Amino acid sequence: MDGRGFGLNIGQLLKTPVGRNPEQVVHDGDGGVQTYRDLHAGIDRLAAGLTRLGLGVGSTVAVLDWDTPRYLQLFFAVPMIGATLHTVNIRLSPEQILYTINHAEDYAILCHEDFLPVLLPLLPRVTRAAKLILLTDREGAVVPEGFQGELSALMAAEGPGFSYPDLPEETRATLFYTTGTTGDPKGVSYSHRQLVLHTLAVTADLGTVPGKGGIKRDDVYMPITPLFHVHGWGFPYLATFLGLKQVYPGRYEPSRLLALIAQHEVTFSHCVPTILAMLLAAPEAAGADLSRWKVLIGGSALPEGLALQARAKGIDIHAAYGMSETCPFVTHADMVASQSSEEIGIRTATGRPAAMVEVRVVDLEMRDVAHDGRTTGEVIARAPWLTHGYLRNAAGTAELWAGGWMHTGDVGHMAPDGTLRITDRLKDVIKSGGEWVSSLALESIASTVPGVREVAAVGVPDARWGERPVLVAVVEGEVEPAIRARLMAAVTAGDLPKWAVPERICRVGAIPKTSVGKLDKKRIRAMLASGEIG
Ligand code: AMP
């Protein structure tokens, strides 16, 4: 290719760190370690092995794996040969997994042996004759009949080095499926160009936070967002690009994660609120020193109670906002202001747009609402890395991009200084007496009451008001009066309208979660309707 047409390519993210510090290391969760030099050599062998199997430009490669350095290598090798990496959500139901494999038209399926009990029974209904490859972490694993082999053996059969194809920067690099509240999972994809721009912009944004904040070259990175969830929120690319020491924890078990944080002196992670809550509730957390740990919370709002709990452990916690369709970075809380103020609202705010992102809050006619920190509307966005549409779903794509802006389906308001606060998902909004009640505000306030472990606010039908909010909570002790008192205090302080205070607080043993660990409000509403919760 003429060098003047040299486009953006995921492979470029790998060259700088390997050239600068090839001895930097990547750990797995079981004591294994490799240098960036080895990581790169492995990517070359993977690329060679996958190419030998006939994969390349135009083919899609499905991966079902835990969070491993091998998965990181596939993040690079698959797109670098021109193929698309399909990160399969291993938490979906078997029928949904089958749907995504068939919809993606996967040419190859790379499956960890732990997921064979799910995959093997589905194979007769996989419509394309996909090449099957086993992933394993142990010697002597039996390769099932019909499989091409085991991945590390395929890699070992290849020589060093690989000559990668020149690719147009619009070549599709990744694909995954997002499950809405209704209908089939929707395929979301990103090009090399989008992933590289996303990486560069987030690096510029978080890498320039003064002092120890943000993410810097001396950080130690460990994801606690599964790599199948929006390609680990893009951080595996960013961490590699910066040449960080990295730790891929495998399965998520609280004691194991806490041990890895201590052992490798992890300083930067990201996760959904429920995962951090689970970690902090583990017995091992009591004695753990987490004072050098920076955590970015996304996927759901950061409740104030959790933020306060994290601060008490010295964790440098901030909220970030995005979605599957946005690659995912859109906004993050102010990491500069939080260095000089302990006001918790700075850390829990949805925040201001990241570099190169434009955000608006609009009414139904797409007119901007007042930036007064109160008037709500739908959040819409533009950035060079937002997905261009859903795979083979023209109607969904038209809705997503109506009027030329991406419709997030989230409701929020914007302060005069441009700080956004999401108050709800459009689908979860509680409409009581014609007014909207913010379920996220109710949850955040209730979360600050000691003894409240988890809490969700949903609307239930009400003959008089249309809907009324109900709190569903996992609690310890008789905390309902304290929750009511805290909500009433918020009313007095002007943070909550009076009609937003729920009459009912329902105790439950556990709150149902989605496949990526968020509160499953659709299921909670169904359980309230059926009397399963009441
Ligand atoms: P997903 O596509 O699974 O990543 O989910 C994206 C959705 O999670 C968004 O549309 C929001 O509803 C929600 N979300 C993500 N981050 C935040 C945040 N900081 N505050 C409130 N909601 C969030």
XYZ file of C-alpha atoms and ligand atoms in Angstrom:
557
model
C 0.000 0.000 0.000
C 1.168 3.532 -0.794
C 2.311 5.012 2.523
C 0.179 8.085 1.907
C -2.897 5.901 2.412
C -1.564 4.543 5.692
C -4.701 4.199 7.784
C -5.490 3.429 11.388
C -4.951 -0.200 12.354
C -5.160 -2.011 15.679
C -1.701 -3.468 15.035
C -0.228 0.007 15.432
C -1.291 0.015 19.088
C 1.028 -2.910 19.689
C 4.200 -1.643 18.011
C 5.094 1.187 20.385
C 4.915 -0.704 23.696
C 6.729 -3.738 22.344
C 9.452 -1.516 20.891
C 9.766 0.645 23.990
C 9.740 -1.979 26.729
C 9.617 -5.556 25.462
C 10.374 -6.882 28.966
C 7.124 -5.483 30.419
C 4.869 -8.302 31.620
C 1.346 -9.648 31.363
C 0.169 -12.010 34.110
C -2.621 -14.521 34.154
C -4.529 -15.283 37.343
C -2.752 -18.571 37.979
C 0.889 -17.549 38.276
C 1.674 -17.530 34.545
C 3.576 -14.572 33.121
C 4.842 -13.475 29.721
C 6.687 -10.456 28.415
C 5.307 -8.098 25.778
C 7.916 -9.642 23.434
C 6.320 -13.072 24.046
C 2.851 -11.573 23.778
C 3.718 -10.184 20.355
C 5.362 -13.421 19.212
C 2.220 -15.275 20.311
C 0.035 -12.866 18.340
C 2.148 -13.603 15.241
C 1.750 -17.350 15.750
C -1.967 -16.950 16.309
C -2.251 -14.891 13.139
C -0.332 -17.543 11.215
C -2.364 -20.419 12.663
C -5.721 -18.741 12.045
C -4.678 -17.811 8.496
C -3.672 -21.434 7.853
C -7.213 -22.438 8.842
C -8.501 -20.204 6.068
C -9.513 -17.262 8.231
C -8.840 -13.688 7.171
C -10.552 -10.705 5.599
C -14.320 -11.198 5.735
C -14.402 -14.015 8.281
C -15.735 -13.773 11.799
C -14.100 -15.583 14.699
C -16.119 -16.296 17.842
C -14.373 -16.557 21.197
C -15.783 -18.036 24.406
C -13.138 -17.571 27.080
C -12.443 -16.261 30.554
C -10.381 -13.072 30.898
C -6.943 -14.377 29.939
C -3.767 -13.067 28.253
C -4.724 -15.427 25.399
C -7.943 -13.412 24.948
C -5.838 -10.241 24.840
C -3.737 -11.803 22.082
C -6.908 -12.627 20.154
C -8.020 -8.969 20.558
C -5.056 -8.177 18.321
C -4.419 -11.242 16.142
C -7.972 -11.683 14.813
C -8.515 -8.094 13.603
C -4.901 -7.822 12.405
C -5.460 -10.621 9.843
C -8.525 -8.732 8.648
C -11.069 -10.959 10.406
C -13.687 -9.842 12.938
C -13.396 -10.800 16.594
C -16.806 -11.884 17.909
C -16.599 -11.759 21.697
C -19.360 -14.121 22.816
C -21.210 -13.209 26.007
C -20.803 -16.429 27.969
C -23.471 -15.318 30.441
C -26.280 -15.362 27.880
C -28.685 -18.280 27.788
C -27.619 -21.145 25.453
C -30.397 -20.180 23.006
C -29.133 -16.588 22.901
C -25.555 -17.761 22.411
C -26.746 -19.894 19.500
C -28.629 -16.921 18.083
C -25.523 -14.712 18.193
C -23.254 -17.359 16.621
C -25.715 -17.890 13.776
C -26.442 -14.202 13.321
C -22.730 -13.346 13.239
C -22.140 -16.192 10.743
C -19.006 -17.202 12.605
C -16.397 -18.980 10.481
C -14.598 -20.295 13.535
C -15.458 -20.805 17.195
C -12.682 -20.792 19.793
C -14.112 -22.259 22.968
C -12.640 -22.713 26.436
C -13.212 -26.222 27.709
C -15.307 -24.860 30.589
C -17.925 -23.739 28.046
C -18.036 -26.977 26.026
C -21.093 -28.190 27.993
C -22.913 -25.140 26.604
C -21.496 -25.170 23.076
C -21.456 -28.869 22.152
C -25.233 -29.424 22.414
C -25.782 -26.311 20.266
C -23.481 -27.403 17.416
C -26.104 -29.373 15.424
C -28.076 -26.110 15.143
C -25.114 -23.896 14.161
C -25.991 -23.017 10.569
C -22.491 -22.360 9.199
C -19.990 -25.226 9.341
C -17.649 -23.374 11.692
C -14.087 -24.487 12.395
C -13.860 -25.433 16.062
C -10.807 -24.854 18.236
C -10.342 -25.768 21.870
C -8.939 -23.345 24.455
C -7.495 -24.807 27.637
C -5.192 -23.826 30.483
C -3.933 -27.326 31.285
C -1.822 -30.065 29.770
C -3.522 -33.140 28.368
C -7.001 -31.725 27.727
C -8.937 -33.969 25.336
C -9.780 -32.296 22.038
C -13.431 -33.116 21.252
C -14.322 -34.902 18.045
C -14.815 -32.593 15.090
C -12.435 -29.939 16.487
C -9.419 -28.732 14.467
C -7.239 -28.905 17.539
C -6.174 -27.023 20.611
C -5.090 -23.402 20.187
C -1.636 -23.491 21.793
C -0.764 -26.605 19.732
C -1.854 -24.789 16.563
C 0.318 -21.841 17.580
C 3.319 -24.052 18.366
C 3.163 -25.484 14.846
C 3.855 -22.043 13.350
C 7.224 -20.390 12.810
C 8.129 -16.936 14.136
C 6.938 -13.689 12.537
C 3.947 -13.000 10.338
C 3.351 -10.700 7.431
C 0.068 -8.925 8.124
C -2.159 -7.655 5.326
C -2.606 -3.933 4.762
C -6.199 -3.201 5.645
C -8.489 -0.284 4.886
C -9.092 1.418 8.234
C -12.843 0.876 7.911
C -12.333 -2.912 8.072
C -14.591 -4.401 10.722
C -12.512 -5.431 13.734
C -14.884 -6.442 16.526
C -18.479 -7.583 16.914
C -20.549 -8.411 19.960
C -24.202 -8.558 20.929
C -26.155 -6.361 23.245
C -29.316 -7.653 24.846
C -32.041 -5.086 25.217
C -35.129 -5.508 27.311
C -37.047 -6.842 24.313
C -36.337 -8.754 21.133
C -33.275 -10.623 19.937
C -29.717 -9.589 20.812
C -28.416 -6.847 18.529
C -25.008 -7.041 16.809
C -22.735 -4.056 17.412
C -19.465 -3.721 15.517
C -16.440 -1.433 15.386
C -13.779 -0.801 12.756
C -10.011 -0.536 13.213
C -10.348 3.211 12.788
C -12.958 3.503 15.524
C -11.070 1.362 18.024
C -7.801 3.212 17.434
C -9.455 6.626 17.739
C -11.277 5.515 20.882
C -7.994 4.313 22.368
C -6.151 7.524 21.469
C -8.884 9.802 22.778
C -9.340 7.964 26.079
C -5.560 7.874 26.503
C -5.417 11.626 25.942
C -8.261 12.136 28.369
C -7.315 9.861 31.271
C -3.559 9.982 30.627
C -3.332 13.725 31.197
C -5.076 13.886 34.572
C -2.563 15.588 36.874
C -0.819 13.652 39.623
C -1.628 10.037 40.314
C -5.152 10.201 38.865
C -6.344 8.759 35.575
C -4.207 6.112 33.938
C -0.438 6.456 33.461
C 2.480 4.377 32.218
C 3.398 3.247 35.728
C -0.070 1.874 36.445
C -0.785 -1.819 36.806
C -3.978 -2.767 35.011
C -6.485 -5.494 35.790
C -9.930 -5.615 34.127
C -12.918 -6.699 36.178
C -15.307 -6.116 33.316
C -15.542 -9.311 31.274
C -13.669 -8.980 27.996
C -16.877 -9.880 26.120
C -18.595 -6.728 27.492
C -17.839 -4.004 24.931
C -14.334 -5.499 24.400
C -13.492 -4.924 28.059
C -14.628 -1.290 27.632
C -11.641 -0.829 25.293
C -9.119 -0.847 28.137
C -7.133 -3.919 27.023
C -6.209 -1.950 23.886
C -5.403 1.146 25.919
C -3.385 -0.687 28.577
C -1.350 -2.454 25.908
C -0.832 0.759 23.941
C 0.528 2.419 27.103
C 2.731 -0.620 27.769
C 1.320 -1.252 31.243
C 1.938 -4.264 33.393
C -1.327 -6.155 33.030
C -3.132 -8.863 34.966
C -5.909 -10.967 33.428
C -7.722 -12.578 36.337
C -9.559 -15.492 34.700
C -12.752 -16.234 36.615
C -14.126 -13.542 38.884
C -14.089 -14.716 42.487
C -13.809 -11.983 45.125
C -11.038 -13.602 47.194
C -9.012 -14.365 44.071
C -9.424 -10.842 42.689
C -8.402 -9.276 46.003
C -5.367 -11.572 46.197
C -4.318 -10.602 42.658
C -4.680 -6.895 43.451
C -2.347 -7.327 46.429
C 0.122 -9.673 44.728
C 0.594 -7.592 41.581
C -0.004 -4.192 43.190
C -2.828 -3.462 40.766
C -3.532 0.275 40.545
C -6.228 0.554 37.846
C -9.422 -1.419 37.227
C -12.925 -0.868 35.912
C -16.183 -2.650 36.688
C -19.943 -2.374 37.138
C -21.107 -1.301 40.620
C -22.334 -4.766 41.632
C -18.879 -6.299 41.150
C -17.196 -3.690 43.346
C -19.945 -4.118 45.957
C -19.286 -7.875 45.894
C -15.545 -7.335 46.333
C -15.966 -4.923 49.223
C -18.396 -7.290 50.944
C -15.933 -10.217 50.801
C -14.378 -11.089 54.182
C -10.890 -10.651 52.680
C -11.648 -6.999 51.877
C -11.562 -6.040 55.547
C -7.781 -6.428 55.789
C -6.943 -5.479 52.210
C -5.004 -2.305 51.454
C -6.832 -0.781 48.480
C -5.492 2.727 48.952
C -3.501 2.722 45.692
C -6.374 1.363 43.621
C -8.137 3.547 41.045
C -11.492 2.211 39.890
C -13.674 3.462 37.083
C -17.313 2.466 37.512
C -19.513 2.162 34.443
C -22.359 0.154 32.996
C -24.728 1.577 35.627
C -24.840 4.677 37.784
C -22.420 4.756 40.718
C -24.621 4.854 43.848
C -23.461 7.278 46.514
C -23.396 4.564 49.182
C -20.936 2.469 47.187
C -18.782 5.503 46.387
C -18.591 6.376 50.110
C -17.740 2.788 51.013
C -14.960 2.788 48.407
C -13.611 6.123 49.640
C -13.498 4.756 53.178
C -11.085 2.116 51.831
C -9.031 4.820 50.115
C -10.102 3.772 46.602
C -9.870 6.530 43.988
C -13.308 5.892 42.486
C -15.085 7.713 39.639
C -18.140 7.143 37.488
C -17.929 6.839 33.718
C -20.762 6.586 31.240
C -21.211 4.813 27.973
C -22.978 1.931 26.324
C -22.390 -0.988 23.990
C -23.167 1.210 20.994
C -20.618 3.888 22.008
C -17.434 1.748 22.093
C -18.077 2.640 25.059
C -16.592 5.942 26.333
C -18.889 8.998 26.387
C -18.334 10.859 29.679
C -16.550 10.468 32.998
C -16.611 12.198 36.374
C -14.167 15.037 37.004
C -10.854 13.487 38.098
C -9.266 16.868 38.712
C -11.987 18.354 40.945
C -12.068 15.165 43.030
C -8.417 15.692 43.985
C -9.214 18.801 45.989
C -12.710 18.057 47.273
C -14.242 15.111 49.092
C -17.734 16.054 47.888
C -18.963 12.611 46.804
C -21.229 14.042 44.087
C -18.130 14.933 42.046
C -17.210 11.257 41.818
C -20.731 9.917 41.199
C -21.687 12.485 38.525
C -22.030 11.065 35.039
C -19.526 13.772 34.189
C -18.451 15.705 31.158
C -17.832 14.438 27.620
C -14.526 12.709 26.956
C -12.211 14.095 24.270
C -13.854 14.256 20.835
C -17.335 13.439 22.171
C -20.371 15.680 21.796
C -23.334 15.179 24.110
C -26.738 16.861 24.083
C -29.845 16.503 26.218
C -32.942 16.988 24.084
C -36.735 16.930 24.132
C -38.896 14.771 21.866
C -38.344 17.194 18.949
C -34.567 17.000 19.469
C -34.405 20.560 20.828
C -31.834 21.107 23.551
C -33.354 21.398 27.013
C -32.128 24.077 29.428
C -28.717 23.377 30.965
C -29.930 24.074 34.487
C -29.044 20.786 36.180
C -32.766 19.987 36.497
C -34.594 19.791 33.178
C -34.434 16.243 31.876
C -34.441 14.954 28.320
C -32.939 12.181 26.246
C -29.165 12.015 26.029
C -27.902 11.944 22.447
C -24.285 11.809 21.351
C -21.751 11.993 18.504
C -18.161 10.811 18.441
C -15.950 9.278 15.751
C -16.227 5.831 17.376
C -19.961 5.317 17.837
C -21.208 2.192 16.091
C -22.662 2.910 12.658
C -25.563 0.557 13.199
C -26.785 -2.857 14.240
C -25.758 -5.795 12.098
C -28.544 -6.617 9.623
C -31.121 -4.649 11.602
C -32.159 -1.628 9.561
C -35.110 -0.711 11.785
C -33.000 -0.776 14.967
C -30.277 1.248 13.242
C -32.736 3.894 12.026
C -34.080 4.296 15.540
C -30.598 4.453 17.054
C -29.449 7.167 14.652
C -32.717 9.094 14.175
C -31.920 12.686 13.188
C -28.202 11.950 12.746
C -27.365 11.658 16.447
C -27.064 8.481 18.466
C -30.019 8.056 20.792
C -28.756 6.543 24.003
C -32.193 5.728 25.422
C -31.028 7.388 28.642
C -32.685 10.278 30.415
C -30.607 12.918 32.143
C -29.996 16.592 32.766
C -27.048 18.896 32.182
C -25.653 21.519 34.534
C -24.574 24.972 33.263
C -20.927 23.773 33.313
C -21.779 20.848 31.012
C -21.814 18.150 33.688
C -24.283 15.424 32.773
C -26.270 13.337 35.231
C -28.197 10.318 34.014
C -31.426 9.953 35.965
C -32.814 6.829 34.307
C -33.074 4.636 31.285
C -36.075 5.722 29.199
C -37.472 2.208 29.627
C -37.069 2.308 33.419
C -38.472 5.770 34.029
C -41.166 5.825 36.719
C -44.089 8.081 35.814
C -46.110 9.025 38.847
C -48.967 11.524 38.573
C -47.563 12.773 35.277
C -44.125 13.493 36.793
C -40.934 11.489 36.293
C -39.325 9.954 39.323
C -35.621 9.170 38.984
C -35.027 5.552 39.957
C -31.260 6.185 40.031
C -31.674 9.048 42.514
C -33.828 6.876 44.796
C -31.268 4.064 44.651
C -28.355 6.388 45.284
C -29.983 7.968 48.346
C -31.124 4.629 49.815
C -27.646 3.144 49.233
C -26.139 5.523 51.793
C -28.114 3.938 54.675
C -25.935 1.554 56.690
C -27.221 -2.010 56.331
C -28.445 -1.523 52.745
C -26.478 -4.030 50.665
C -28.243 -3.615 47.337
C -31.218 -1.601 46.237
C -33.298 -1.163 43.085
C -36.140 1.276 42.413
C -38.807 0.366 39.868
C -42.300 1.572 38.971
C -45.392 -0.524 39.583
C -48.837 0.218 38.102
C -51.053 2.308 40.338
C -54.744 3.066 39.736
C -54.502 6.628 41.031
C -51.053 7.815 39.971
C -50.386 5.682 36.924
C -47.258 4.305 38.537
C -45.672 4.409 41.974
C -42.027 3.769 42.830
C -41.170 0.688 44.884
C -37.812 -0.037 46.483
C -36.544 -3.613 46.405
C -33.585 -4.093 48.723
C -31.164 -6.575 50.201
C -30.701 -5.342 53.764
C -29.238 -6.310 57.107
C -31.259 -5.377 60.183
C -34.370 -3.232 60.557
C -33.291 -0.463 58.212
C -36.594 0.480 56.577
C -37.251 3.407 58.980
C -33.735 4.706 58.321
C -34.305 4.479 54.545
C -37.551 6.421 54.877
C -35.858 9.023 57.084
C -33.006 9.428 54.577
C -35.452 9.860 51.688
C -37.462 12.425 53.651
C -34.238 14.291 54.458
C -33.521 14.410 50.712
C -37.027 15.870 50.186
C -36.349 18.522 52.831
C -33.002 19.337 51.217
C -34.739 19.786 47.865
C -32.908 16.838 46.253
C -36.059 14.773 45.760
C -39.689 15.738 45.142
C -42.118 14.541 47.822
C -44.119 12.353 45.455
C -40.943 10.392 44.637
C -40.775 8.767 48.073
C -41.967 5.158 47.746
C -44.645 3.769 50.041
C -43.304 0.243 49.700
C -39.865 -1.118 50.532
C -39.645 -4.846 49.759
C -36.952 -7.011 51.309
C -35.431 -9.673 49.089
C -32.624 -12.230 49.509
C -31.002 -11.218 46.203
C -31.717 -8.813 43.365
C -31.814 -10.373 39.884
C -28.944 -9.290 37.612
C -28.433 -9.183 33.848
C -25.711 -11.098 32.005
C -23.270 -8.249 32.656
C -24.111 -7.843 36.344
C -26.564 -4.936 36.240
C -29.830 -4.742 38.168
C -32.373 -6.566 35.993
C -35.288 -4.154 36.304
C -37.454 -5.910 33.758
C -37.272 -9.081 35.852
C -37.789 -7.156 39.112
C -40.969 -5.588 37.694
C -42.191 -9.023 36.570
C -41.492 -10.476 40.028
C -43.410 -7.638 41.671
C -46.307 -8.133 39.237
C -46.488 -11.875 39.867
C -46.234 -11.471 43.621
C -42.860 -13.290 43.715
C -41.636 -10.133 45.427
C -44.153 -8.383 47.613
P -24.492 -1.537 28.037
O -24.871 -1.385 26.624
O -24.734 -2.896 28.592
O -23.088 -1.120 28.261
O -25.421 -0.563 28.883
C -25.398 0.817 28.675
C -26.340 1.502 29.611
O -25.861 1.429 30.961
C -26.478 2.967 29.363
O -27.348 3.242 28.281
C -27.002 3.465 30.703
O -28.388 3.240 30.833
C -26.261 2.583 31.669
N -25.103 3.297 32.203
C -23.811 3.133 31.868
N -23.026 3.973 32.569
C -23.834 4.698 33.374
C -23.654 5.751 34.321
N -22.451 6.235 34.628
N -24.749 6.257 34.932
C -25.976 5.793 34.650
N -26.216 4.810 33.776
C -25.168 4.264 33.132
